[in-house]
Short mmCIF file of C-alpha atoms and ligand atoms in Angstrom, two decimals:
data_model
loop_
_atom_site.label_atom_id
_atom_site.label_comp_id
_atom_site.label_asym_id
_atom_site.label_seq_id
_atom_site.Cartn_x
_atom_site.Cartn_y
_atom_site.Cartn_z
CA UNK X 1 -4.98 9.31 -16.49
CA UNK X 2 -2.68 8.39 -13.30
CA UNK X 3 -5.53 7.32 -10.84
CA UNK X 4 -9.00 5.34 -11.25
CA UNK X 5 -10.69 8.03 -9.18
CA UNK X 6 -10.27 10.42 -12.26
CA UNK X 7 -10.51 8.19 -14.95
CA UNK X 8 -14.16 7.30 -13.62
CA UNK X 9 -14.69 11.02 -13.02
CA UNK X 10 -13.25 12.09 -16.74
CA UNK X 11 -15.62 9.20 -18.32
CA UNK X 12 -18.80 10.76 -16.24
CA UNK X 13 -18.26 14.13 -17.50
CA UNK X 14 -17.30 13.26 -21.39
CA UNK X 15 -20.44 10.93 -21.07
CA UNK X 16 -22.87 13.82 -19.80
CA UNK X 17 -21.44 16.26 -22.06
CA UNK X 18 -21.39 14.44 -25.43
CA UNK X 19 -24.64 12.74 -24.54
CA UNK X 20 -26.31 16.39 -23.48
CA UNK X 21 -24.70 17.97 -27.05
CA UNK X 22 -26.22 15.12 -28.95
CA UNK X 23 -29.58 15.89 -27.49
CA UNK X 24 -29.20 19.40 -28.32
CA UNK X 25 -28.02 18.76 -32.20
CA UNK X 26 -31.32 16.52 -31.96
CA UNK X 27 -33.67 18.81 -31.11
CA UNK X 28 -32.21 21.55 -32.79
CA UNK X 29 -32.52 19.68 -35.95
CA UNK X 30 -36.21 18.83 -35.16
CA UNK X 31 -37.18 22.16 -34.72
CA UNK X 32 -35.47 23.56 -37.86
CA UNK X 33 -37.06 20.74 -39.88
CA UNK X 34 -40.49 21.36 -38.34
CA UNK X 35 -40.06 24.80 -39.61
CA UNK X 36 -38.80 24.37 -42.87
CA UNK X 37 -41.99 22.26 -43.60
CA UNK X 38 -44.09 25.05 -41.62
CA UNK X 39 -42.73 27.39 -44.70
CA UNK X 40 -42.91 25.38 -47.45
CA UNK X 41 -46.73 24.67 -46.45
CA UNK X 42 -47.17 28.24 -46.51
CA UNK X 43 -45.42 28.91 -49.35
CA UNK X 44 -47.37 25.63 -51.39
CA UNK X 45 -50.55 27.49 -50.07
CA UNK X 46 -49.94 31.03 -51.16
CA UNK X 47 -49.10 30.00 -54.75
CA UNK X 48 -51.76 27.72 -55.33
CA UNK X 49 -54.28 30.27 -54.76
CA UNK X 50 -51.99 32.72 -56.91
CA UNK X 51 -52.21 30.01 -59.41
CA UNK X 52 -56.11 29.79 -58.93
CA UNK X 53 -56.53 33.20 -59.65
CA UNK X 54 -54.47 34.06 -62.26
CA UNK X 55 -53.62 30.55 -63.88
CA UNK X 56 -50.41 28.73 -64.15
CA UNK X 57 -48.59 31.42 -66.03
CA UNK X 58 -47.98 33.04 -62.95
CA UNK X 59 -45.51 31.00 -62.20
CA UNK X 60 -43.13 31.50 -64.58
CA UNK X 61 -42.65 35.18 -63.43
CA UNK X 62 -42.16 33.71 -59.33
CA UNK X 63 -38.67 33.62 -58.17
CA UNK X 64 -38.53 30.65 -56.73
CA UNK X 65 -35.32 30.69 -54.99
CA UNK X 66 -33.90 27.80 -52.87
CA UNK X 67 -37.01 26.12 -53.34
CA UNK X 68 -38.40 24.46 -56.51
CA UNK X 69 -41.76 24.69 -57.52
CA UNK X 70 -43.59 22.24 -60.22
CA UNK X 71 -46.97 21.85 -61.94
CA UNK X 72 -48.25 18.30 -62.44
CA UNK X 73 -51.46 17.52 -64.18
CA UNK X 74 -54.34 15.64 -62.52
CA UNK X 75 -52.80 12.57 -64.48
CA UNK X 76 -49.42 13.08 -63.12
CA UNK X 77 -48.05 14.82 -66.28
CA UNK X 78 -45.37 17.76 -65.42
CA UNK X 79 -46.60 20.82 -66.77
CA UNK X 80 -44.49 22.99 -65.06
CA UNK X 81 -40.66 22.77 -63.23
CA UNK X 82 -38.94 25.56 -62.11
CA UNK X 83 -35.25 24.07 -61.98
CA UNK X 84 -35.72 21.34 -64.71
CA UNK X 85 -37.65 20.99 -68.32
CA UNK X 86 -41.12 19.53 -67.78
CA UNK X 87 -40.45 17.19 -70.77
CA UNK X 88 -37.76 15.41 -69.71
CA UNK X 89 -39.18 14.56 -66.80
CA UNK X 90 -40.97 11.47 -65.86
CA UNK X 91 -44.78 11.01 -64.82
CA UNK X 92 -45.52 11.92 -61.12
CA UNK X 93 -48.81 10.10 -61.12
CA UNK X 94 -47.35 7.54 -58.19
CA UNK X 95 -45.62 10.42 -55.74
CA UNK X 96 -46.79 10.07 -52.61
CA UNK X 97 -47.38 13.98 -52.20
CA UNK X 98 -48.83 13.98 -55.47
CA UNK X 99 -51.50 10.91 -54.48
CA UNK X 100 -52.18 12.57 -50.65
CA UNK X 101 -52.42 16.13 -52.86
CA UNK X 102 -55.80 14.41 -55.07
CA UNK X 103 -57.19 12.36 -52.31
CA UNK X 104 -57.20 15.16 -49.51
CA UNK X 105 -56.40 18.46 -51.17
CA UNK X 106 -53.05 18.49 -49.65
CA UNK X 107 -50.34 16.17 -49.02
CA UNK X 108 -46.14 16.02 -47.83
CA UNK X 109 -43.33 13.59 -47.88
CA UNK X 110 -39.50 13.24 -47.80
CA UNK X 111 -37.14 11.73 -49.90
CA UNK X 112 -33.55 10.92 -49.19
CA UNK X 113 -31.18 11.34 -51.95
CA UNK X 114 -27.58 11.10 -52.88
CA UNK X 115 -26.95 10.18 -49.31
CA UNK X 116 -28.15 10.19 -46.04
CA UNK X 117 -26.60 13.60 -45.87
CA UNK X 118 -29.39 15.56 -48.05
CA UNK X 119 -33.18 15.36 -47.43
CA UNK X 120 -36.16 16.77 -50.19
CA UNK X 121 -39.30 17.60 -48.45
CA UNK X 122 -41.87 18.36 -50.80
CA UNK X 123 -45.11 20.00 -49.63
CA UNK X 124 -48.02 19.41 -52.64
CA UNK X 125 -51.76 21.70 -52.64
CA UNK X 126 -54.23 20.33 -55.09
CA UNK X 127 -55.85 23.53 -57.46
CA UNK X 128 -59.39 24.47 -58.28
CA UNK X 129 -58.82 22.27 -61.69
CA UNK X 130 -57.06 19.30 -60.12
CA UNK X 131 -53.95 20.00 -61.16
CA UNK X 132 -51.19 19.87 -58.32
CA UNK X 133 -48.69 22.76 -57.44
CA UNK X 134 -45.98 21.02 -55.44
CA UNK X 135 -43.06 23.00 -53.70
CA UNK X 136 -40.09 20.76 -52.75
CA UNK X 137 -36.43 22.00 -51.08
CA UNK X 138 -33.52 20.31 -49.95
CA UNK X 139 -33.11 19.68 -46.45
CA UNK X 140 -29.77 19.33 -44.76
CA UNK X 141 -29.96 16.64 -41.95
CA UNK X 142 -28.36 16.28 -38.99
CA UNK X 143 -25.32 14.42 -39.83
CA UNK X 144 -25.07 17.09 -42.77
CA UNK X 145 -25.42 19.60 -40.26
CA UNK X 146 -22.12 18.13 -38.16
CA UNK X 147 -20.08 18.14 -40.91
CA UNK X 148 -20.74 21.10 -42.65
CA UNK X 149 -19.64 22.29 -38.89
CA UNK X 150 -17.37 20.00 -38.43
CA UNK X 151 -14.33 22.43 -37.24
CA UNK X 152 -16.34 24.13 -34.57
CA UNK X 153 -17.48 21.04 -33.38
CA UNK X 154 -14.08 19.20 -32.91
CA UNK X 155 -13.85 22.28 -31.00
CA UNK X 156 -16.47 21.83 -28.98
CA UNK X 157 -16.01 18.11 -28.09
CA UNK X 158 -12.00 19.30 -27.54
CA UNK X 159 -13.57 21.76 -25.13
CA UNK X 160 -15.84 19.06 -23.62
CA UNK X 161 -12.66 17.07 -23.17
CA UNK X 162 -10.48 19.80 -21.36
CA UNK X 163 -13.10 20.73 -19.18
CA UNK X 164 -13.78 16.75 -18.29
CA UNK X 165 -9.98 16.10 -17.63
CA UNK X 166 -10.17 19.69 -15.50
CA UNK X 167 -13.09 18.79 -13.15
CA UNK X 168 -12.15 15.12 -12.73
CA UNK X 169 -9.00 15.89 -11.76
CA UNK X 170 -10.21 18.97 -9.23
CA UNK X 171 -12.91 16.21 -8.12
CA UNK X 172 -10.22 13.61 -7.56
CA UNK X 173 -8.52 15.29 -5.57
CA UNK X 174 -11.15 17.35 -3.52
CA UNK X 175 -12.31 13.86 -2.76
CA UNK X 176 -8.62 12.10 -1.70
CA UNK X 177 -7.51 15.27 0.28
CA UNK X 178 -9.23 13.98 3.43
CA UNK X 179 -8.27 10.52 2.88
CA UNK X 180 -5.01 11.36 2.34
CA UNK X 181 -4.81 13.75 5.27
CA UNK X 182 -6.33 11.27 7.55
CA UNK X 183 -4.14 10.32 10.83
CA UNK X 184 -4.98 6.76 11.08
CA UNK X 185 -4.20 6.57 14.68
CA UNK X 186 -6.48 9.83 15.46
CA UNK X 187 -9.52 9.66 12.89
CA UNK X 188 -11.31 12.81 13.31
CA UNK X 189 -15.09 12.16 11.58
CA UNK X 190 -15.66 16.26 11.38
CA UNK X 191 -14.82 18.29 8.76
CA UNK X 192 -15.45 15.24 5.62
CA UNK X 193 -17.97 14.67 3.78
CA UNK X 194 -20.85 12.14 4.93
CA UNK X 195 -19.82 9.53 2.70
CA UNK X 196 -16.49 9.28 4.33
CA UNK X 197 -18.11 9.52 7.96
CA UNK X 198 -18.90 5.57 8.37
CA UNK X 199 -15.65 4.52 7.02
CA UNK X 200 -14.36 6.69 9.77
CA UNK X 201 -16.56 5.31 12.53
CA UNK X 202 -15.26 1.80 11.54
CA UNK X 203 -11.59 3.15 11.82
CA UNK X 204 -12.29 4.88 15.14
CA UNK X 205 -14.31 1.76 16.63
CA UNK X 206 -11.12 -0.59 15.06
CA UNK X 207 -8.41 1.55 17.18
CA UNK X 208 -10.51 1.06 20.13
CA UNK X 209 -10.96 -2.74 19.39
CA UNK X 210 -6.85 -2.58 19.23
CA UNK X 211 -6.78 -0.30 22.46
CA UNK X 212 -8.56 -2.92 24.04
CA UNK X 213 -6.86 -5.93 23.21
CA UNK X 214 -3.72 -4.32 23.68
CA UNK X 215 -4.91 -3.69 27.09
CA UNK X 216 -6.29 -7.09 27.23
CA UNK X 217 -2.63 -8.67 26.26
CA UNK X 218 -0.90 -6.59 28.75
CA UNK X 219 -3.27 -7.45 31.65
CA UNK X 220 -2.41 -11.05 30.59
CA UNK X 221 1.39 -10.13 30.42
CA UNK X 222 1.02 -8.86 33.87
CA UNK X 223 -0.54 -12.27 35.28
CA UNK X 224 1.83 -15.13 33.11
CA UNK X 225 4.57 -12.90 34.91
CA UNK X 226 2.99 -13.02 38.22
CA UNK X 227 2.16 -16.65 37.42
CA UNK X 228 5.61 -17.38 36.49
CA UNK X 229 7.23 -15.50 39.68
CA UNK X 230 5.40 -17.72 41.73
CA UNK X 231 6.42 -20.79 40.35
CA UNK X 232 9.94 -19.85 40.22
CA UNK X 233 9.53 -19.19 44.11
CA UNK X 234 7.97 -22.41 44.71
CA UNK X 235 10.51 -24.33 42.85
CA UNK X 236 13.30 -22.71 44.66
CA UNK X 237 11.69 -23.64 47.86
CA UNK X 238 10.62 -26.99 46.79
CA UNK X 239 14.26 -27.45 45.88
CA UNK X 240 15.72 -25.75 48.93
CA UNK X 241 13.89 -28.50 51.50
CA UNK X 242 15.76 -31.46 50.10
CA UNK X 243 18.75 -29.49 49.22
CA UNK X 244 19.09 -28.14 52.92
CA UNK X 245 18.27 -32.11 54.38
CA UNK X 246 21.36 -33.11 52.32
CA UNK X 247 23.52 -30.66 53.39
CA UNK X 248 22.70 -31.27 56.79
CA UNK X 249 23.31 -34.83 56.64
CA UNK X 250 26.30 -34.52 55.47
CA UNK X 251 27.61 -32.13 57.20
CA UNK X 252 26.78 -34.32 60.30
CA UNK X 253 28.78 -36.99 58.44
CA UNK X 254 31.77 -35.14 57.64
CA UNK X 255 32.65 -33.74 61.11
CA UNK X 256 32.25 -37.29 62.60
CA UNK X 257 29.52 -36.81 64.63
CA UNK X 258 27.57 -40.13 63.34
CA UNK X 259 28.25 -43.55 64.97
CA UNK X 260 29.02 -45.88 62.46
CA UNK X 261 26.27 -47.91 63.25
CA UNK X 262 24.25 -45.30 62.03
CA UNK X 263 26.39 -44.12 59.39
CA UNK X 264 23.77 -46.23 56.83
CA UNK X 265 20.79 -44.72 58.19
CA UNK X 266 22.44 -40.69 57.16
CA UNK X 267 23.77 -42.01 54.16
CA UNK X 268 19.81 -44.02 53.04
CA UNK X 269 18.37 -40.05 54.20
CA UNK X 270 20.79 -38.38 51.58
CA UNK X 271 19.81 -41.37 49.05
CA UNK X 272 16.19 -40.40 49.28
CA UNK X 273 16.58 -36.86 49.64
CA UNK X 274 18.68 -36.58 46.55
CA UNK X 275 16.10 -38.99 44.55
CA UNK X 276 13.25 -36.34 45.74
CA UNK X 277 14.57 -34.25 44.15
CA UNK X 278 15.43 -35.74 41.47
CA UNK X 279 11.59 -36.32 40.69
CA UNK X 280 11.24 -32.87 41.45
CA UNK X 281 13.76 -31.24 38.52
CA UNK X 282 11.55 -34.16 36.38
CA UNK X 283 8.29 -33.12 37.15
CA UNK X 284 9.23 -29.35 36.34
CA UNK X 285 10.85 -30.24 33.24
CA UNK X 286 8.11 -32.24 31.95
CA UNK X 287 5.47 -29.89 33.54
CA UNK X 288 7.84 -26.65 31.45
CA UNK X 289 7.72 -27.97 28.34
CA UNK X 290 4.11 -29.06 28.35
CA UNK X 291 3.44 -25.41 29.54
CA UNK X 292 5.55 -23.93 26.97
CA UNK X 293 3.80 -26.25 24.34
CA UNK X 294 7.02 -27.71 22.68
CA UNK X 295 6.21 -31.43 22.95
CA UNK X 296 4.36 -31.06 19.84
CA UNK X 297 7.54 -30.61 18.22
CA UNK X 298 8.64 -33.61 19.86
CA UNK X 299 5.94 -36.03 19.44
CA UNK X 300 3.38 -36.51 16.64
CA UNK X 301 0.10 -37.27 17.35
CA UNK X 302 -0.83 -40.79 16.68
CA UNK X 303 -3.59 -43.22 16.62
CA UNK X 304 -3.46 -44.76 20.22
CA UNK X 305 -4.86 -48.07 21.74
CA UNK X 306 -5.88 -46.14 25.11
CA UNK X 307 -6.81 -49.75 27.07
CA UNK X 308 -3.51 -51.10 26.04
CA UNK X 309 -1.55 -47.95 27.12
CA UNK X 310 -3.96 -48.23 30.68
CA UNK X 311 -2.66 -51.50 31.24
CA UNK X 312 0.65 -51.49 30.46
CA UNK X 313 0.91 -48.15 33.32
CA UNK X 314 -0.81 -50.44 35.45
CA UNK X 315 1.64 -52.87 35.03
CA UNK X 316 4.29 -51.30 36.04
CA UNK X 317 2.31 -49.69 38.69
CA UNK X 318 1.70 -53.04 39.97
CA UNK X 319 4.89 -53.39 42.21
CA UNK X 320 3.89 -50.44 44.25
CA UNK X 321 0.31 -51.12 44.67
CA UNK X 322 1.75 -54.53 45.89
CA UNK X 323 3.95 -52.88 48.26
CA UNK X 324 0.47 -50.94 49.47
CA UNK X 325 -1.74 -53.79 49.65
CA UNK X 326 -4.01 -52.55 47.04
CA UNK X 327 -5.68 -54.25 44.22
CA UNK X 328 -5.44 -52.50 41.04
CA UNK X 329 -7.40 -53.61 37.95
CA UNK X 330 -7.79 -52.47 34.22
CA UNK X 331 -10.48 -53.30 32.04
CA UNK X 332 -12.50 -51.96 28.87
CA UNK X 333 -13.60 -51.70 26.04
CA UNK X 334 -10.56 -51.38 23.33
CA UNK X 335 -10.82 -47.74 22.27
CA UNK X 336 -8.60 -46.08 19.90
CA UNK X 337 -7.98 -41.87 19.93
CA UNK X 338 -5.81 -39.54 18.46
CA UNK X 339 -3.02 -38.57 20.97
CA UNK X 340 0.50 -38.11 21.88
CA UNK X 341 1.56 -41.38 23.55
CA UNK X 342 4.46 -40.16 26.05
CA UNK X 343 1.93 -37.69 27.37
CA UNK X 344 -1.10 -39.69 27.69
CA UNK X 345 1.08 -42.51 29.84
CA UNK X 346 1.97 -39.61 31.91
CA UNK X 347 -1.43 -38.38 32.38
CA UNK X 348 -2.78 -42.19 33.36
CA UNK X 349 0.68 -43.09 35.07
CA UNK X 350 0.06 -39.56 37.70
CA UNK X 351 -3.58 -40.01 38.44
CA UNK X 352 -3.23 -44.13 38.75
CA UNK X 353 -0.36 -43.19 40.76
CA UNK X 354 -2.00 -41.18 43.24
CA UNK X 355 -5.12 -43.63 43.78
CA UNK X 356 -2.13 -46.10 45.24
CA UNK X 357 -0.88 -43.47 46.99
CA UNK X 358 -3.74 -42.23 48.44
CA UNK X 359 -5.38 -45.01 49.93
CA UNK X 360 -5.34 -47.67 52.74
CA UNK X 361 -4.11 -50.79 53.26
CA UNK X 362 -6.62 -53.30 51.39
CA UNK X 363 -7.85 -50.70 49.46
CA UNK X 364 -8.78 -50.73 45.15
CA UNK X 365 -7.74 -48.95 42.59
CA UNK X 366 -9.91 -49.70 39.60
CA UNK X 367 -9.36 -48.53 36.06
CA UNK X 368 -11.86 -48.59 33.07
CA UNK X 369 -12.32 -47.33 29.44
CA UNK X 370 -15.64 -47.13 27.59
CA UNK X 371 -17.01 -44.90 25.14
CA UNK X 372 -20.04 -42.61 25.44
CA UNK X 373 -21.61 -39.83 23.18
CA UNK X 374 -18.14 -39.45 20.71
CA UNK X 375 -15.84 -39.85 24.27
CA UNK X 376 -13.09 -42.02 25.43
CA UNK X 377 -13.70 -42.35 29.14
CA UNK X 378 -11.31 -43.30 30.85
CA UNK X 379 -12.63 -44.00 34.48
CA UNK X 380 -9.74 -44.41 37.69
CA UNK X 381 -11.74 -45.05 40.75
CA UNK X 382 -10.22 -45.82 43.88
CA UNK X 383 -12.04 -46.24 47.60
CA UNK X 384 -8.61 -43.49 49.22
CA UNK X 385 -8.68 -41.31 51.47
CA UNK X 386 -10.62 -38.81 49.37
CA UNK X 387 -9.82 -35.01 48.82
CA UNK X 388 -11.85 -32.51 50.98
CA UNK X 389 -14.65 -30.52 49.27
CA UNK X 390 -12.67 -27.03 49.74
CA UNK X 391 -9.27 -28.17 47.96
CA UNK X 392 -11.04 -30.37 45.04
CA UNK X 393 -10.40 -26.61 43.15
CA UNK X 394 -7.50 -26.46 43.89
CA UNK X 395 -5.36 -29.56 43.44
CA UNK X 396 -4.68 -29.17 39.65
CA UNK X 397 -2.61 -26.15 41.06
CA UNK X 398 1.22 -26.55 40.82
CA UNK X 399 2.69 -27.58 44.11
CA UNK X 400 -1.12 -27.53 45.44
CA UNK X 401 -1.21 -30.67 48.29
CA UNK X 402 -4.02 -31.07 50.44
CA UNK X 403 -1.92 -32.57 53.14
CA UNK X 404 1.73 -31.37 52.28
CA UNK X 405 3.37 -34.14 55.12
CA UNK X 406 1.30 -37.04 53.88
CA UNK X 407 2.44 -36.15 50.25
CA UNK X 408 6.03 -35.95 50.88
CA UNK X 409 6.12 -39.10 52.40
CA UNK X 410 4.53 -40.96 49.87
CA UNK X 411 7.01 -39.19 47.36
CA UNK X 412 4.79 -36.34 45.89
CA UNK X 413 5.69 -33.29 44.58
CA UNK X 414 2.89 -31.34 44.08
CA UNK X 415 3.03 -31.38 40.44
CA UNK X 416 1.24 -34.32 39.15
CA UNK X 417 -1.90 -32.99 38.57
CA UNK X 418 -0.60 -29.79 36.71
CA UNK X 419 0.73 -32.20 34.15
CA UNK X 420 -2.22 -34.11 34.13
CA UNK X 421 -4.12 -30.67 33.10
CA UNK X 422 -1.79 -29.88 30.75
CA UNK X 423 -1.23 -32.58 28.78
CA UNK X 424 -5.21 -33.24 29.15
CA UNK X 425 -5.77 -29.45 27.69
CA UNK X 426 -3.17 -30.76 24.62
CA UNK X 427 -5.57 -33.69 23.53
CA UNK X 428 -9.03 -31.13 23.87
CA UNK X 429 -10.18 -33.38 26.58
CA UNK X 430 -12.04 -32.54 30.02
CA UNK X 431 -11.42 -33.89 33.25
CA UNK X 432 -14.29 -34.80 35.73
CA UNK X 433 -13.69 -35.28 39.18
CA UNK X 434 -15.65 -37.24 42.02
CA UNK X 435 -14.43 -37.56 45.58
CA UNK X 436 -15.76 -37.46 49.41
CA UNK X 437 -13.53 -37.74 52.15
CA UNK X 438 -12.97 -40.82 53.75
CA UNK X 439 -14.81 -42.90 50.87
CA UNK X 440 -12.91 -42.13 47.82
CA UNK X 441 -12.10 -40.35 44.09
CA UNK X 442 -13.50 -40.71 41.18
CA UNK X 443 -11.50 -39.20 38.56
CA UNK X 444 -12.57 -39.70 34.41
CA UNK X 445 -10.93 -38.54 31.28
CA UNK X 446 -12.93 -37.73 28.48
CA UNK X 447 -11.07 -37.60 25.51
CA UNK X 448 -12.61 -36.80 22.19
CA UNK X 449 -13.06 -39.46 19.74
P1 LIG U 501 1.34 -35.05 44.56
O1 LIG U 501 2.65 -35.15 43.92
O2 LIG U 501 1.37 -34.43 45.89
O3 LIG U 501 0.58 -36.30 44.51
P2 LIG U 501 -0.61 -34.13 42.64
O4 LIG U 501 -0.64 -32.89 41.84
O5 LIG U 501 -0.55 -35.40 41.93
O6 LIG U 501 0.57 -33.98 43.66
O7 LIG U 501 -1.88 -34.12 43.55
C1 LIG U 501 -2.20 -32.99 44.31
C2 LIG U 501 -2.88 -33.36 45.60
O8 LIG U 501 -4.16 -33.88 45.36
C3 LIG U 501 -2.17 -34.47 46.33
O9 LIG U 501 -1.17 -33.95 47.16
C4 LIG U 501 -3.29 -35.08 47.13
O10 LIG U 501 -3.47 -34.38 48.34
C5 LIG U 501 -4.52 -34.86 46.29
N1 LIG U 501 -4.88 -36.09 45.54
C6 LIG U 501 -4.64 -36.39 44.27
N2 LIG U 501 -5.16 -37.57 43.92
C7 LIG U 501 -5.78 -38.04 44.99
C8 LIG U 501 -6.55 -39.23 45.25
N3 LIG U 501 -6.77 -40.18 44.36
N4 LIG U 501 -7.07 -39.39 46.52
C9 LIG U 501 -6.88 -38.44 47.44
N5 LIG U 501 -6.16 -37.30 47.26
C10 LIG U 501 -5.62 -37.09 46.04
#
């Protein structure tokens, strides 16, 4: 049988039908049996009040025919056999029919012999005289009964077979055809059968799950492109400013129309110019390939020592916050968390950064790790110039400055931040931010311990 479908199908069918011609054979049997003792009850009845009438020689002129008819005594002697010679035969005193025939008048059993094949039921009236007339016949039983038909049964059950290979292969395939027929991509729940009809629903509600994440991804498609457009106009301007000072400057330089007392001062403009942008091309290539997620590749996550990192950045921040007249401090508890060590100095090195940056003269910039409900907080609080309600938002936005001027001059580019929130979104940890204008920013780092 190629298929399971018809193989369960075929075993249904042979099942019913063999089970179903059993029953039959059964019942058949019972009812033949039921009459056969019906008849010989009769018969046992009829000839005991022939032999009440006219005494026992009346039997001897009975044909008996299939059945056998005997004569016992009220003692259990055989006075009379039809097949066999009384004489030879044994005492009947303890035969069940014989004992049932005294005690109640009549009485019945059944005796296998030979085999299981061949039954005698014996059927036993007690007379006038108590003497017992007892008709017996052979019985054939129902195993005799299959194999004395045993062709036209092999015939029956090679019928049963046919037709059970017929209809489970008809059902089999009545029951694939839709399935088979079925355009995945256009499920169509009419025409099938109900069973099918929720498998169909699924399939139907599944395409429009795909529809609408296909949707979904394209919608996203549309706005990394946007995104990306945007960034790649930004950067070309970005670059274009210091590019365009340059090329000014020397321009100026090369036609000889610089004194060469001030020859230093054009030359110190293309110095700083040209190391603008070098931070610039930095910042987008580290900002890039945080973006594009391939610094995992680069750098394995280890077990970090986040107070030590925070004061080594502050130590080499310290020159500059010299230079600004700011005090800058580091303190903590020592708290260890899974990280990526590059990226995390970057992320404390851009936000301690800006603190200096943004401040006054005789300002702080204070810097401080504890832990708190399973987090690494890393606190940087500084007493700045603050950011303005309306651009807090905003300033994790690439190129985003709240005061473009002030940034350039203290050497920003705009992207800081952006690689703060990436690298921060890399480690699963949230950034919290606190500032008013004029007093100050708060900014912590929770990282998950
Ligand atoms: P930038 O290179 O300009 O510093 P960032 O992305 O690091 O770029 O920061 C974006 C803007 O957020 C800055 O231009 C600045 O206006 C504002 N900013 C960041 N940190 C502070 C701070 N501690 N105090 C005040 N303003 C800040």
């Amino acid at each position: 049988m190629r298929n399971e479908l018809t193989k369960r199908i075929f075993l249904a069918c042979i099942t019913v039908f063999l089970m179903t011609f059993s029953l039959i054979l059964y019942v058949m049997n019972t009812y033949l049996m039921q009459r056969n003792v019906a008849e010989l009850h009769d018969r046992a009845i009829l000839l005991s009040s022939a032999v009440n009438e006219y005494g026992w020689e009346f039997l001897c002129s009975v044909q008996s025919g299939t059945a056998r008819i005997t004569l016992i005594d009220y003692d259990g002697t055989v006075l009379f056999d039809s097949k066999l010679n009384p004489d030879k035969m044994e005492n009947h005193s303890q035969r069940e029919e014989f004992q049932e025939a005294i005690q109640y008048g009549e009485g019945e059993s059944e005796r296998y012999s030979d085999s299981i094949l061949k039954k005698t039921v014996n059927y036993a009236v007690r007379l006038d005289n108590y003497q017992v007339i007892r008709v017996s016949m052979n019985q054939d039983t129902v195993f005799r009964l299959v194999v004395s038909m045993l062709s036209p049964v092999i015939l029956i059950v090679l019928l049963m077979i046919l037709l059970s290979v017929v209809l489970a292969s008809e059902s089999s395939k009545k029951i694939m055809k839709p399935i088979n027929q079925l355009d995945p991509e256009n499920p169509d729940d009419r025409n099938i059968y109900d069973e099918m009809k929720p498998f169909i629903r699924r399939l139907i509600a599944q395409n429009q799950q795909i529809q609408h994440q296909i949707q979904q991804l394209q919608e996203e498609h549309k706005k990394q492109d946007a995104i990306r457009r945007e960034f790649t106009a930004n950067v070309s301007h970005e670059l274009k400013t210091p590019l365009t000072s340059i090329s000014g400057f020397a321009e100026i330089l090369r036609d000889g129309y610089v004194q060469e007392k001030d020859v230093s001062h054009f030359a110190d403009n293309i110095y700083k110019e040209a190391q603008r942008l070098m931070t610039l091309v930095n910042d987008i290539l580290k900002l890039s390939r945080l973006e594009d997620g391939v610094t995992e590749m680069y750098e394995d996550r280890t077990s970090i020592n986040l107070l030590a990192l925070s004061k080594s950045v502050c130590e080499r921040l310290s020159l500059s916050a010299q230079k600004n007249n700011i005090s800058l401090s580091c303190q903590g508890e020592a708290v260890h968390i899974i990280g990526m060590p590059h990226i995390l100095e970057e992320i404390i090195y851009n936000i301690c950064d800006n603190a200096i940056k943004y401040n006054h003269s005789g300002g702080f910039v204070r810097v401080t790790l504890y832990r708190s409900d399973n987090l690494a907080i890393l606190r940087i609080e500084d007493n700045g110039i603050g950011i303005p309600e309306a651009d807090q938002e905003r300033i994790f936005e690439r190129f985003y400055r709240v005061n473009k001027s002030h940034s350039k001059e203290v050497g920003g580019t705009g992207l800081g931040l952006s690689i703060v929130k990436h690298g921060m979104a890399l480690h699963y940890a949230r950034i919290e931010l606190d500032s008013e204008e004029g007093k100050g920013t708060c900014i912590r780092l929770c990282f998950p311990l």
